[in-house]
PDB file of C-alpha atoms and ligand atoms in Angstrom:
ATOM      1  CA  MET A 471       9.774   6.121  17.116  1.00  0.00           C
ATOM      2  CA  ARG A 472       8.482   3.564  14.598  1.00  0.00           C
ATOM      3  CA  LYS A 473      10.958   2.537  11.881  1.00  0.00           C
ATOM      4  CA  ILE A 474       9.132   1.958   8.596  1.00  0.00           C
ATOM      5  CA  LEU A 475      10.435   0.360   5.420  1.00  0.00           C
ATOM      6  CA  PHE A 476       7.866   1.176   2.746  1.00  0.00           C
ATOM      7  CA  ASP A 477       7.315  -1.076  -0.280  1.00  0.00           C
ATOM      8  CA  CYS A 478       4.948   0.411  -2.851  1.00  0.00           C
ATOM      9  CA  ASP A 479       3.901   0.877  -6.495  1.00  0.00           C
ATOM     10  CA  THR A 480       3.545   4.688  -6.587  1.00  0.00           C
ATOM     11  CA  GLY A 481       0.519   5.172  -7.741  1.00  0.00           C
ATOM     12  CA  ILE A 482      -1.858   7.943  -6.581  1.00  0.00           C
ATOM     13  CA  ASP A 483      -2.878   6.519  -3.204  1.00  0.00           C
ATOM     14  CA  ASP A 484       0.708   5.367  -2.583  1.00  0.00           C
ATOM     15  CA  ALA A 485       1.807   8.980  -3.284  1.00  0.00           C
ATOM     16  CA  VAL A 486      -0.732  10.387  -0.805  1.00  0.00           C
ATOM     17  CA  THR A 487       0.500   7.789   1.690  1.00  0.00           C
ATOM     18  CA  LEU A 488       4.034   9.100   1.190  1.00  0.00           C
ATOM     19  CA  LEU A 489       2.732  12.577   2.070  1.00  0.00           C
ATOM     20  CA  TYR A 490       1.166  11.138   5.230  1.00  0.00           C
ATOM     21  CA  LEU A 491       4.417   9.381   6.197  1.00  0.00           C
ATOM     22  CA  ALA A 492       6.389  12.549   5.394  1.00  0.00           C
ATOM     23  CA  SER A 493       4.303  14.526   7.864  1.00  0.00           C
ATOM     24  CA  LEU A 494       5.075  11.936  10.569  1.00  0.00           C
ATOM     25  CA  VAL A 495       8.776  11.989   9.686  1.00  0.00           C
ATOM     26  CA  ARG A 496       8.793  15.772   9.946  1.00  0.00           C
ATOM     27  CA  ALA A 497       6.992  15.559  13.302  1.00  0.00           C
ATOM     28  CA  GLY A 498       9.650  13.109  14.549  1.00  0.00           C
ATOM     29  CA  GLU A 499       7.085  10.303  14.987  1.00  0.00           C
ATOM     30  CA  VAL A 500       8.347   7.935  12.279  1.00  0.00           C
ATOM     31  CA  GLU A 501      11.698   7.077  10.767  1.00  0.00           C
ATOM     32  CA  LEU A 502      11.367   6.163   7.094  1.00  0.00           C
ATOM     33  CA  VAL A 503      14.412   3.924   6.668  1.00  0.00           C
ATOM     34  CA  GLY A 504      13.910   3.265   2.975  1.00  0.00           C
ATOM     35  CA  VAL A 505      11.462   2.737   0.122  1.00  0.00           C
ATOM     36  CA  GLY A 506      11.319  -0.085  -2.413  1.00  0.00           C
ATOM     37  CA  THR A 507       9.136  -0.121  -5.488  1.00  0.00           C
ATOM     38  CA  VAL A 508       7.455  -2.953  -7.324  1.00  0.00           C
ATOM     39  CA  HIS A 509       5.471  -3.469 -10.538  1.00  0.00           C
ATOM     40  CA  GLY A 510       1.763  -2.783 -10.049  1.00  0.00           C
ATOM     41  CA  ASN A 511       0.110   0.550 -10.710  1.00  0.00           C
ATOM     42  CA  VAL A 512       3.112   1.368 -12.939  1.00  0.00           C
ATOM     43  CA  ASP A 513       6.470  -0.267 -13.727  1.00  0.00           C
ATOM     44  CA  SER A 514       8.867  -0.390 -10.785  1.00  0.00           C
ATOM     45  CA  ARG A 515      11.292   2.204 -12.223  1.00  0.00           C
ATOM     46  CA  THR A 516       8.519   4.762 -12.832  1.00  0.00           C
ATOM     47  CA  GLY A 517       7.259   4.000  -9.318  1.00  0.00           C
ATOM     48  CA  ALA A 518      10.701   4.794  -7.905  1.00  0.00           C
ATOM     49  CA  LEU A 519      10.932   8.091  -9.805  1.00  0.00           C
ATOM     50  CA  ASN A 520       7.424   8.986  -8.601  1.00  0.00           C
ATOM     51  CA  THR A 521       8.483   8.159  -5.043  1.00  0.00           C
ATOM     52  CA  LEU A 522      11.502  10.461  -5.345  1.00  0.00           C
ATOM     53  CA  ARG A 523       9.256  13.215  -6.741  1.00  0.00           C
ATOM     54  CA  VAL A 524       6.946  12.983  -3.717  1.00  0.00           C
ATOM     55  CA  LEU A 525       9.758  12.736  -1.143  1.00  0.00           C
ATOM     56  CA  GLU A 526      11.382  15.851  -2.670  1.00  0.00           C
ATOM     57  CA  LEU A 527       8.081  17.714  -2.728  1.00  0.00           C
ATOM     58  CA  ALA A 528       7.593  16.861   0.942  1.00  0.00           C
ATOM     59  CA  GLY A 529      11.198  17.794   1.807  1.00  0.00           C
ATOM     60  CA  ILE A 530      12.189  14.412   3.312  1.00  0.00           C
ATOM     61  CA  GLU A 531      14.359  12.975   0.517  1.00  0.00           C
ATOM     62  CA  THR A 532      17.647  13.170   2.455  1.00  0.00           C
ATOM     63  CA  GLY A 533      18.753   9.796   3.792  1.00  0.00           C
ATOM     64  CA  VAL A 534      15.814   7.815   2.406  1.00  0.00           C
ATOM     65  CA  PRO A 535      17.154   5.319  -0.166  1.00  0.00           C
ATOM     66  CA  VAL A 536      14.678   4.501  -2.936  1.00  0.00           C
ATOM     67  CA  ALA A 537      15.333   1.070  -4.469  1.00  0.00           C
ATOM     68  CA  ILE A 538      13.777  -0.375  -7.609  1.00  0.00           C
ATOM     69  CA  GLY A 539      12.348  -3.854  -7.113  1.00  0.00           C
ATOM     70  CA  ALA A 540      10.681  -6.601  -9.090  1.00  0.00           C
ATOM     71  CA  GLY A 541       9.556  -5.655 -12.575  1.00  0.00           C
ATOM     72  CA  ARG A 542       7.138  -8.545 -12.934  1.00  0.00           C
ATOM     73  CA  PRO A 543       5.192 -11.111 -10.910  1.00  0.00           C
ATOM     74  CA  ILE A 544       6.463 -14.630 -10.176  1.00  0.00           C
ATOM     75  CA  ALA A 545       4.135 -16.681 -12.367  1.00  0.00           C
ATOM     76  CA  GLN A 546       2.067 -14.478 -14.680  1.00  0.00           C
ATOM     77  CA  ASP A 547       2.365 -11.526 -17.039  1.00  0.00           C
ATOM     78  CA  VAL A 548       2.772  -8.015 -15.680  1.00  0.00           C
ATOM     79  CA  HIS A 549      -0.255  -5.673 -15.697  1.00  0.00           C
ATOM     80  CA  TYR A 550      -0.406  -1.929 -14.915  1.00  0.00           C
ATOM     81  CA  ALA A 551      -3.396   0.013 -13.516  1.00  0.00           C
ATOM     82  CA  VAL A 552      -3.313   2.851 -16.051  1.00  0.00           C
ATOM     83  CA  GLU A 553      -7.079   3.411 -15.880  1.00  0.00           C
ATOM     84  CA  TRP A 554      -6.932   4.253 -12.137  1.00  0.00           C
ATOM     85  CA  HIS A 555      -3.580   6.027 -11.848  1.00  0.00           C
ATOM     86  CA  GLY A 556      -2.823   7.378 -15.347  1.00  0.00           C
ATOM     87  CA  GLY A 557       0.002   6.334 -17.672  1.00  0.00           C
ATOM     88  CA  ASP A 558       2.610   8.017 -15.417  1.00  0.00           C
ATOM     89  CA  GLY A 559       1.074   6.670 -12.180  1.00  0.00           C
ATOM     90  CA  LEU A 560       0.344  10.210 -10.988  1.00  0.00           C
ATOM     91  CA  GLY A 561      -2.840  11.020 -12.878  1.00  0.00           C
ATOM     92  CA  ASP A 562      -1.037  12.015 -16.101  1.00  0.00           C
ATOM     93  CA  THR A 563       0.360  15.104 -14.347  1.00  0.00           C
ATOM     94  CA  ARG A 564       3.702  14.498 -16.128  1.00  0.00           C
ATOM     95  CA  LEU A 565       5.759  16.038 -13.328  1.00  0.00           C
ATOM     96  CA  PRO A 566       9.391  16.955 -14.032  1.00  0.00           C
ATOM     97  CA  GLU A 567      12.212  14.500 -13.362  1.00  0.00           C
ATOM     98  CA  PRO A 568      13.190  14.272  -9.686  1.00  0.00           C
ATOM     99  CA  GLN A 569      16.596  15.589  -8.593  1.00  0.00           C
ATOM    100  CA  GLY A 570      17.581  12.307  -6.961  1.00  0.00           C
ATOM    101  CA  ARG A 571      18.120   8.860  -8.442  1.00  0.00           C
ATOM    102  CA  PRO A 572      17.169   5.379  -7.212  1.00  0.00           C
ATOM    103  CA  VAL A 573      19.957   3.476  -5.451  1.00  0.00           C
ATOM    104  CA  ALA A 574      21.682   0.587  -7.258  1.00  0.00           C
ATOM    105  CA  GLU A 575      20.649  -2.050  -4.711  1.00  0.00           C
ATOM    106  CA  PRO A 576      17.508  -4.013  -5.690  1.00  0.00           C
ATOM    107  CA  ALA A 577      14.535  -3.553  -3.342  1.00  0.00           C
ATOM    108  CA  PRO A 578      14.438  -7.173  -2.019  1.00  0.00           C
ATOM    109  CA  ALA A 579      18.154  -6.967  -1.105  1.00  0.00           C
ATOM    110  CA  GLN A 580      17.495  -3.619   0.586  1.00  0.00           C
ATOM    111  CA  ILE A 581      14.764  -5.233   2.720  1.00  0.00           C
ATOM    112  CA  VAL A 582      17.187  -7.937   3.882  1.00  0.00           C
ATOM    113  CA  ARG A 583      20.035  -5.483   4.546  1.00  0.00           C
ATOM    114  CA  LEU A 584      17.921  -3.011   6.525  1.00  0.00           C
ATOM    115  CA  ALA A 585      16.229  -5.805   8.495  1.00  0.00           C
ATOM    116  CA  ARG A 586      19.640  -7.227   9.442  1.00  0.00           C
ATOM    117  CA  ALA A 587      20.826  -3.748  10.481  1.00  0.00           C
ATOM    118  CA  ALA A 588      17.922  -3.328  12.934  1.00  0.00           C
ATOM    119  CA  PRO A 589      16.745  -6.805  13.998  1.00  0.00           C
ATOM    120  CA  GLY A 590      13.198  -6.823  15.384  1.00  0.00           C
ATOM    121  CA  GLU A 591      12.702  -3.092  14.820  1.00  0.00           C
ATOM    122  CA  LEU A 592      11.332  -2.656  11.298  1.00  0.00           C
ATOM    123  CA  THR A 593       7.711  -2.401  10.273  1.00  0.00           C
ATOM    124  CA  LEU A 594       7.479  -3.506   6.669  1.00  0.00           C
ATOM    125  CA  LEU A 595       4.596  -1.540   5.150  1.00  0.00           C
ATOM    126  CA  ALA A 596       3.569  -2.922   1.738  1.00  0.00           C
ATOM    127  CA  THR A 597       1.006  -1.175  -0.443  1.00  0.00           C
ATOM    128  CA  GLY A 598       1.736  -2.816  -3.787  1.00  0.00           C
ATOM    129  CA  PRO A 599       1.992  -6.380  -5.077  1.00  0.00           C
ATOM    130  CA  LEU A 600       4.077  -8.525  -2.725  1.00  0.00           C
ATOM    131  CA  THR A 601       6.817  -9.681  -5.130  1.00  0.00           C
ATOM    132  CA  ASN A 602       9.642  -7.814  -3.338  1.00  0.00           C
ATOM    133  CA  LEU A 603       8.647  -9.228   0.047  1.00  0.00           C
ATOM    134  CA  ALA A 604       8.446 -12.752  -1.419  1.00  0.00           C
ATOM    135  CA  ALA A 605      11.864 -12.341  -3.060  1.00  0.00           C
ATOM    136  CA  ALA A 606      13.314 -11.084   0.243  1.00  0.00           C
ATOM    137  CA  LEU A 607      11.900 -14.164   2.008  1.00  0.00           C
ATOM    138  CA  LEU A 608      13.621 -16.353  -0.579  1.00  0.00           C
ATOM    139  CA  LEU A 609      16.887 -14.414  -0.194  1.00  0.00           C
ATOM    140  CA  ASP A 610      17.033 -14.789   3.584  1.00  0.00           C
ATOM    141  CA  ALA A 611      15.242 -17.616   5.393  1.00  0.00           C
ATOM    142  CA  GLU A 612      15.753 -15.801   8.723  1.00  0.00           C
ATOM    143  CA  LEU A 613      13.941 -12.668   7.576  1.00  0.00           C
ATOM    144  CA  PRO A 614      10.609 -13.368   9.388  1.00  0.00           C
ATOM    145  CA  ALA A 615      12.415 -13.358  12.745  1.00  0.00           C
ATOM    146  CA  LEU A 616      14.113 -10.037  11.939  1.00  0.00           C
ATOM    147  CA  ILE A 617      10.959  -8.033  11.145  1.00  0.00           C
ATOM    148  CA  ARG A 618       8.747  -6.516  13.845  1.00  0.00           C
ATOM    149  CA  GLU A 619       5.566  -6.599  11.761  1.00  0.00           C
ATOM    150  CA  VAL A 620       4.387  -6.673   8.148  1.00  0.00           C
ATOM    151  CA  VAL A 621       1.416  -4.435   7.326  1.00  0.00           C
ATOM    152  CA  VAL A 622      -0.113  -5.061   3.911  1.00  0.00           C
ATOM    153  CA  MET A 623      -2.836  -3.248   1.993  1.00  0.00           C
ATOM    154  CA  GLY A 624      -4.484  -6.019   0.045  1.00  0.00           C
ATOM    155  CA  GLY A 625      -7.199  -8.640  -0.250  1.00  0.00           C
ATOM    156  CA  ALA A 626     -10.985  -8.679  -0.121  1.00  0.00           C
ATOM    157  CA  PHE A 627     -13.156 -10.990   1.973  1.00  0.00           C
ATOM    158  CA  ASP A 628     -16.808  -9.923   2.255  1.00  0.00           C
ATOM    159  CA  HIS A 629     -16.215  -7.078  -0.222  1.00  0.00           C
ATOM    160  CA  PRO A 630     -16.216  -7.569  -4.008  1.00  0.00           C
ATOM    161  CA  GLY A 631     -12.904  -7.534  -5.814  1.00  0.00           C
ATOM    162  CA  ASN A 632     -11.684  -4.407  -7.559  1.00  0.00           C
ATOM    163  CA  ILE A 633      -9.788  -6.004 -10.432  1.00  0.00           C
ATOM    164  CA  THR A 634     -11.820  -9.175 -10.941  1.00  0.00           C
ATOM    165  CA  THR A 635     -15.138 -10.150  -9.371  1.00  0.00           C
ATOM    166  CA  HIS A 636     -13.399 -11.557  -6.282  1.00  0.00           C
ATOM    167  CA  ALA A 637      -9.775 -10.408  -6.310  1.00  0.00           C
ATOM    168  CA  GLU A 638      -8.193  -7.233  -4.980  1.00  0.00           C
ATOM    169  CA  ALA A 639      -5.500  -5.692  -7.209  1.00  0.00           C
ATOM    170  CA  ASN A 640      -2.367  -5.970  -5.033  1.00  0.00           C
ATOM    171  CA  VAL A 641      -2.930  -9.685  -4.399  1.00  0.00           C
ATOM    172  CA  TRP A 642      -4.132 -10.408  -7.948  1.00  0.00           C
ATOM    173  CA  HIS A 643      -0.981  -8.792  -9.440  1.00  0.00           C
ATOM    174  CA  ASP A 644       1.140 -11.546  -7.843  1.00  0.00           C
ATOM    175  CA  PRO A 645      -0.906 -14.251  -6.084  1.00  0.00           C
ATOM    176  CA  GLU A 646       2.051 -16.609  -5.521  1.00  0.00           C
ATOM    177  CA  ALA A 647       4.015 -13.842  -3.792  1.00  0.00           C
ATOM    178  CA  ALA A 648       1.059 -12.911  -1.588  1.00  0.00           C
ATOM    179  CA  ASP A 649       0.534 -16.514  -0.509  1.00  0.00           C
ATOM    180  CA  LEU A 650       4.208 -16.791   0.419  1.00  0.00           C
ATOM    181  CA  VAL A 651       3.994 -13.618   2.515  1.00  0.00           C
ATOM    182  CA  PHE A 652       0.787 -14.734   4.297  1.00  0.00           C
ATOM    183  CA  SER A 653       2.297 -18.142   5.123  1.00  0.00           C
ATOM    184  CA  ALA A 654       5.671 -16.910   6.437  1.00  0.00           C
ATOM    185  CA  GLY A 655       6.410 -16.909  10.151  1.00  0.00           C
ATOM    186  CA  TRP A 656       6.164 -13.173  10.738  1.00  0.00           C
ATOM    187  CA  PRO A 657       3.266 -11.176  12.217  1.00  0.00           C
ATOM    188  CA  VAL A 658       1.075  -9.902   9.367  1.00  0.00           C
ATOM    189  CA  VAL A 659      -1.628  -7.243   9.510  1.00  0.00           C
ATOM    190  CA  LEU A 660      -3.779  -7.235   6.377  1.00  0.00           C
ATOM    191  CA  VAL A 661      -5.838  -4.191   5.412  1.00  0.00           C
ATOM    192  CA  PRO A 662      -8.341  -5.359   2.764  1.00  0.00           C
ATOM    193  CA  LEU A 663     -10.972  -3.558   0.693  1.00  0.00           C
ATOM    194  CA  ASP A 664     -13.514  -4.395   3.442  1.00  0.00           C
ATOM    195  CA  ALA A 665     -11.682  -1.861   5.654  1.00  0.00           C
ATOM    196  CA  THR A 666     -10.522   0.651   3.050  1.00  0.00           C
ATOM    197  CA  HIS A 667     -13.745   1.228   1.083  1.00  0.00           C
ATOM    198  CA  PRO A 668     -15.730   2.692   4.004  1.00  0.00           C
ATOM    199  CA  THR A 669     -12.987   5.341   4.407  1.00  0.00           C
ATOM    200  CA  ALA A 670     -13.689   6.909   0.967  1.00  0.00           C
ATOM    201  CA  VAL A 671     -13.263  10.687   0.990  1.00  0.00           C
ATOM    202  CA  HIS A 672     -15.729  12.847  -0.889  1.00  0.00           C
ATOM    203  CA  ASP A 673     -16.114  16.360  -2.290  1.00  0.00           C
ATOM    204  CA  ASP A 674     -16.075  18.204   1.047  1.00  0.00           C
ATOM    205  CA  TRP A 675     -12.756  16.597   2.087  1.00  0.00           C
ATOM    206  CA  LEU A 676     -11.237  17.088  -1.368  1.00  0.00           C
ATOM    207  CA  ARG A 677     -12.297  20.755  -1.347  1.00  0.00           C
ATOM    208  CA  ARG A 678     -10.483  21.316   1.948  1.00  0.00           C
ATOM    209  CA  VAL A 679      -7.250  20.015   0.427  1.00  0.00           C
ATOM    210  CA  ALA A 680      -7.806  22.141  -2.680  1.00  0.00           C
ATOM    211  CA  ALA A 681      -8.355  25.277  -0.576  1.00  0.00           C
ATOM    212  CA  HIS A 682      -4.889  24.993   1.013  1.00  0.00           C
ATOM    213  CA  ASP A 683      -1.977  26.878  -0.519  1.00  0.00           C
ATOM    214  CA  SER A 684       1.116  24.643  -0.406  1.00  0.00           C
ATOM    215  CA  ALA A 685       3.050  22.539  -2.917  1.00  0.00           C
ATOM    216  CA  ALA A 686       1.936  19.318  -1.190  1.00  0.00           C
ATOM    217  CA  ALA A 687      -1.743  20.321  -1.171  1.00  0.00           C
ATOM    218  CA  ARG A 688      -1.594  21.429  -4.833  1.00  0.00           C
ATOM    219  CA  PHE A 689       0.030  18.107  -5.777  1.00  0.00           C
ATOM    220  CA  ALA A 690      -2.534  16.099  -3.767  1.00  0.00           C
ATOM    221  CA  THR A 691      -5.372  18.052  -5.380  1.00  0.00           C
ATOM    222  CA  ARG A 692      -4.097  17.371  -8.909  1.00  0.00           C
ATOM    223  CA  VAL A 693      -3.587  13.639  -8.456  1.00  0.00           C
ATOM    224  CA  LEU A 694      -6.744  13.108  -6.397  1.00  0.00           C
ATOM    225  CA  ASP A 695      -8.780  14.928  -9.031  1.00  0.00           C
ATOM    226  CA  TYR A 696      -7.794  12.253 -11.556  1.00  0.00           C
ATOM    227  CA  TYR A 697      -8.355   9.460  -8.994  1.00  0.00           C
ATOM    228  CA  ALA A 698     -11.794  10.792  -8.025  1.00  0.00           C
ATOM    229  CA  ASP A 699     -12.844  10.859 -11.692  1.00  0.00           C
ATOM    230  CA  ALA A 700     -11.810   7.209 -11.955  1.00  0.00           C
ATOM    231  CA  TYR A 701     -13.636   6.295  -8.709  1.00  0.00           C
ATOM    232  CA  THR A 702     -16.932   8.110  -9.295  1.00  0.00           C
ATOM    233  CA  PRO A 703     -18.671   5.253 -11.206  1.00  0.00           C
ATOM    234  CA  THR A 704     -17.744   2.715  -8.487  1.00  0.00           C
ATOM    235  CA  LEU A 705     -18.706   4.951  -5.552  1.00  0.00           C
ATOM    236  CA  LYS A 706     -21.755   6.357  -7.405  1.00  0.00           C
ATOM    237  CA  ARG A 707     -20.752   9.828  -6.197  1.00  0.00           C
ATOM    238  CA  ARG A 708     -17.553  11.835  -6.525  1.00  0.00           C
ATOM    239  CA  GLY A 709     -14.891  10.559  -4.140  1.00  0.00           C
ATOM    240  CA  ALA A 710     -11.778   8.465  -3.759  1.00  0.00           C
ATOM    241  CA  VAL A 711     -10.619   5.485  -1.699  1.00  0.00           C
ATOM    242  CA  ILE A 712      -7.098   6.219  -0.461  1.00  0.00           C
ATOM    243  CA  HIS A 713      -6.512   2.544   0.406  1.00  0.00           C
ATOM    244  CA  ASP A 714      -2.792   2.660   1.107  1.00  0.00           C
ATOM    245  CA  ALA A 715      -3.003   5.491   3.630  1.00  0.00           C
ATOM    246  CA  LEU A 716      -5.266   3.401   5.881  1.00  0.00           C
ATOM    247  CA  ALA A 717      -2.631   0.647   5.989  1.00  0.00           C
ATOM    248  CA  ALA A 718       0.026   3.237   6.878  1.00  0.00           C
ATOM    249  CA  MET A 719      -2.145   4.765   9.602  1.00  0.00           C
ATOM    250  CA  LEU A 720      -2.934   1.367  11.135  1.00  0.00           C
ATOM    251  CA  ALA A 721       0.795   0.535  11.055  1.00  0.00           C
ATOM    252  CA  VAL A 722       1.443   3.642  13.146  1.00  0.00           C
ATOM    253  CA  ASP A 723      -1.701   3.546  15.300  1.00  0.00           C
ATOM    254  CA  PRO A 724      -3.234   0.036  15.343  1.00  0.00           C
ATOM    255  CA  GLY A 725      -5.850   1.197  17.852  1.00  0.00           C
ATOM    256  CA  LEU A 726      -7.741   2.913  15.031  1.00  0.00           C
ATOM    257  CA  GLY A 727      -8.754  -0.457  13.564  1.00  0.00           C
ATOM    258  CA  GLU A 728     -10.993  -3.401  14.395  1.00  0.00           C
ATOM    259  CA  TYR A 729      -9.558  -6.815  13.575  1.00  0.00           C
ATOM    260  CA  ALA A 730     -10.329 -10.465  13.005  1.00  0.00           C
ATOM    261  CA  GLU A 731      -7.635 -13.116  13.415  1.00  0.00           C
ATOM    262  CA  ARG A 732      -7.722 -15.814  10.743  1.00  0.00           C
ATOM    263  CA  ALA A 733      -5.385 -17.808   8.568  1.00  0.00           C
ATOM    264  CA  VAL A 734      -5.428 -16.425   5.017  1.00  0.00           C
ATOM    265  CA  ARG A 735      -4.788 -18.296   1.794  1.00  0.00           C
ATOM    266  CA  VAL A 736      -4.680 -17.061  -1.770  1.00  0.00           C
ATOM    267  CA  GLU A 737      -6.572 -18.905  -4.503  1.00  0.00           C
ATOM    268  CA  LEU A 738      -3.853 -19.831  -7.014  1.00  0.00           C
ATOM    269  CA  ARG A 739      -5.763 -22.035  -9.430  1.00  0.00           C
ATOM    270  CA  GLY A 740      -9.371 -20.890  -9.765  1.00  0.00           C
ATOM    271  CA  GLU A 741     -10.456 -20.137 -13.321  1.00  0.00           C
ATOM    272  CA  LEU A 742     -12.596 -17.197 -12.135  1.00  0.00           C
ATOM    273  CA  THR A 743     -11.118 -16.609  -8.702  1.00  0.00           C
ATOM    274  CA  ARG A 744      -7.305 -16.643  -9.055  1.00  0.00           C
ATOM    275  CA  GLY A 745      -5.834 -14.022  -6.736  1.00  0.00           C
ATOM    276  CA  THR A 746      -8.756 -14.092  -4.283  1.00  0.00           C
ATOM    277  CA  THR A 747      -7.975 -14.056  -0.545  1.00  0.00           C
ATOM    278  CA  VAL A 748      -9.776 -16.810   1.355  1.00  0.00           C
ATOM    279  CA  TRP A 749     -10.386 -17.146   5.088  1.00  0.00           C
ATOM    280  CA  ASP A 750     -12.317 -19.753   6.996  1.00  0.00           C
ATOM    281  CA  ALA A 751     -15.237 -17.803   8.458  1.00  0.00           C
ATOM    282  CA  ARG A 752     -17.126 -20.798   9.824  1.00  0.00           C
ATOM    283  CA  SER A 753     -17.836 -20.746  13.526  1.00  0.00           C
ATOM    284  CA  VAL A 754     -16.239 -24.157  14.028  1.00  0.00           C
ATOM    285  CA  PRO A 755     -12.598 -23.878  15.119  1.00  0.00           C
ATOM    286  CA  ALA A 756     -10.541 -23.184  12.015  1.00  0.00           C
ATOM    287  CA  GLU A 757      -8.631 -26.241  10.861  1.00  0.00           C
ATOM    288  CA  ASP A 758      -5.991 -24.200   9.102  1.00  0.00           C
ATOM    289  CA  SER A 759      -2.556 -24.699  10.598  1.00  0.00           C
ATOM    290  CA  ARG A 760      -1.201 -21.413   9.232  1.00  0.00           C
ATOM    291  CA  ARG A 761      -0.278 -18.656  11.635  1.00  0.00           C
ATOM    292  CA  PRO A 762      -3.345 -16.356  11.818  1.00  0.00           C
ATOM    293  CA  VAL A 763      -3.188 -12.979  10.093  1.00  0.00           C
ATOM    294  CA  ARG A 764      -4.619  -9.900  11.815  1.00  0.00           C
ATOM    295  CA  ILE A 765      -7.198  -8.647   9.327  1.00  0.00           C
ATOM    296  CA  ALA A 766      -8.598  -5.133   9.607  1.00  0.00           C
ATOM    297  CA  VAL A 767     -12.363  -5.363   9.234  1.00  0.00           C
ATOM    298  CA  GLY A 768     -13.142  -1.744  10.134  1.00  0.00           C
ATOM    299  CA  SER A 769     -11.613   1.485  11.358  1.00  0.00           C
ATOM    300  CA  ASP A 770     -12.411   4.842  12.926  1.00  0.00           C
ATOM    301  CA  VAL A 771     -13.287   6.520   9.625  1.00  0.00           C
ATOM    302  CA  ALA A 772     -13.601  10.079  10.981  1.00  0.00           C
ATOM    303  CA  ALA A 773     -10.191   9.853  12.681  1.00  0.00           C
ATOM    304  CA  PHE A 774      -8.621   8.463   9.502  1.00  0.00           C
ATOM    305  CA  GLN A 775     -10.010  11.255   7.347  1.00  0.00           C
ATOM    306  CA  ASP A 776      -9.116  14.007   9.847  1.00  0.00           C
ATOM    307  CA  ARG A 777      -5.572  12.780  10.401  1.00  0.00           C
ATOM    308  CA  LEU A 778      -4.884  12.334   6.697  1.00  0.00           C
ATOM    309  CA  LEU A 779      -6.193  15.819   5.949  1.00  0.00           C
ATOM    310  CA  SER A 780      -4.112  17.381   8.749  1.00  0.00           C
ATOM    311  CA  ALA A 781      -1.016  15.509   7.550  1.00  0.00           C
ATOM    312  CA  ILE A 782      -1.329  16.841   4.003  1.00  0.00           C
ATOM    313  CA  LEU A 783      -2.041  20.382   5.217  1.00  0.00           C
ATOM    314  CA  SER A 784       0.941  20.250   7.605  1.00  0.00           C
ATOM    315  CA  LEU A 785       3.504  19.951   4.804  1.00  0.00           C
TER     316      LEU A 785
HETATM  317  C1  BDR L 809      -4.552  -1.171  -4.257  1.00  0.00           C
HETATM  318  O1  BDR L 809      -4.312  -1.282  -5.652  1.00  0.00           O
HETATM  319  C2  BDR L 809      -3.614  -0.153  -6.128  1.00  0.00           C
HETATM  320  O2  BDR L 809      -4.182   0.290  -7.315  1.00  0.00           O
HETATM  321  C3  BDR L 809      -3.698   0.881  -5.048  1.00  0.00           C
HETATM  322  O3  BDR L 809      -2.540   1.689  -5.050  1.00  0.00           O
HETATM  323  C4  BDR L 809      -3.841   0.080  -3.788  1.00  0.00           C
HETATM  324  O4  BDR L 809      -2.593  -0.267  -3.253  1.00  0.00           O
HETATM  325  C5  BDR L 809      -6.042  -1.173  -4.016  1.00  0.00           C
HETATM  326  O5  BDR L 809      -6.601  -2.385  -4.435  1.00  0.00           O
HETATM  327 CA1   CA L 810      -0.567   0.809  -4.061  1.00  0.00          CA
END
């Protein structure tokens, strides 16, 4: 059974990813050992309350500590993605307060503690800016050796950026943190926009969720309705890219993806390109001495969409 520590900025697609993980927890396929939240789509406290709301809705809140993490990036001002996720991060649904409360421990300290409790066993799944992971690396120099694998939704290579011309949001929100994570000595799988955009779901898929009568399906329908409105101009038809769920699915079943292995660096200085992920795509042997990252360049789109739909409908 895979042990996942989830770091996120909940956020609509993070919330749908929590539903996906909840279905695997309920099926006994995944152990969700904890969640940490970070600034990004919303502030890290709102993200934690949203996480608790979704865990409670999915009935898996018991024994899953939710820790608040970094409230701002390392070297720039904080920025929230209100236009994509709403002011409350959940499509302005203004859901009631959750029953539970975040734990007192900060998210980076939780990463270190849980990694030390299960050396070599944890998959660190990150679907927000990477500030908590960077802070955890600074807290404990041995952390890379304690983690089984880090799976990150972030970056864009041959795909345009989604927050600037070249940069993807999770990396752009804290470029210094992302570069630290990509250069650390742990195995990293990166799931960029190149892989997530082709998985966009459209009206037919959304209608199947809407037709189902359960609290989870009603919640997913409400938040995805807002998200699809925001996505329609980009996709040029009604639909939504549930980025974070692809990273979660590839963390659980890597065989669903196609990958390239390359060292990845983050542009930290460019006037127009700060926050852009860069790889050396030349055919000559790469000169970069960094440990290569496994970058998802494609996936089995039909399997992704079917499994995500079944997961939501199973709750
Ligand atoms: C990423 O940015 C956030 O808005 C989403 O939740 C996702 O993690 C996509 O670029
Ligand atoms: Ca996210």
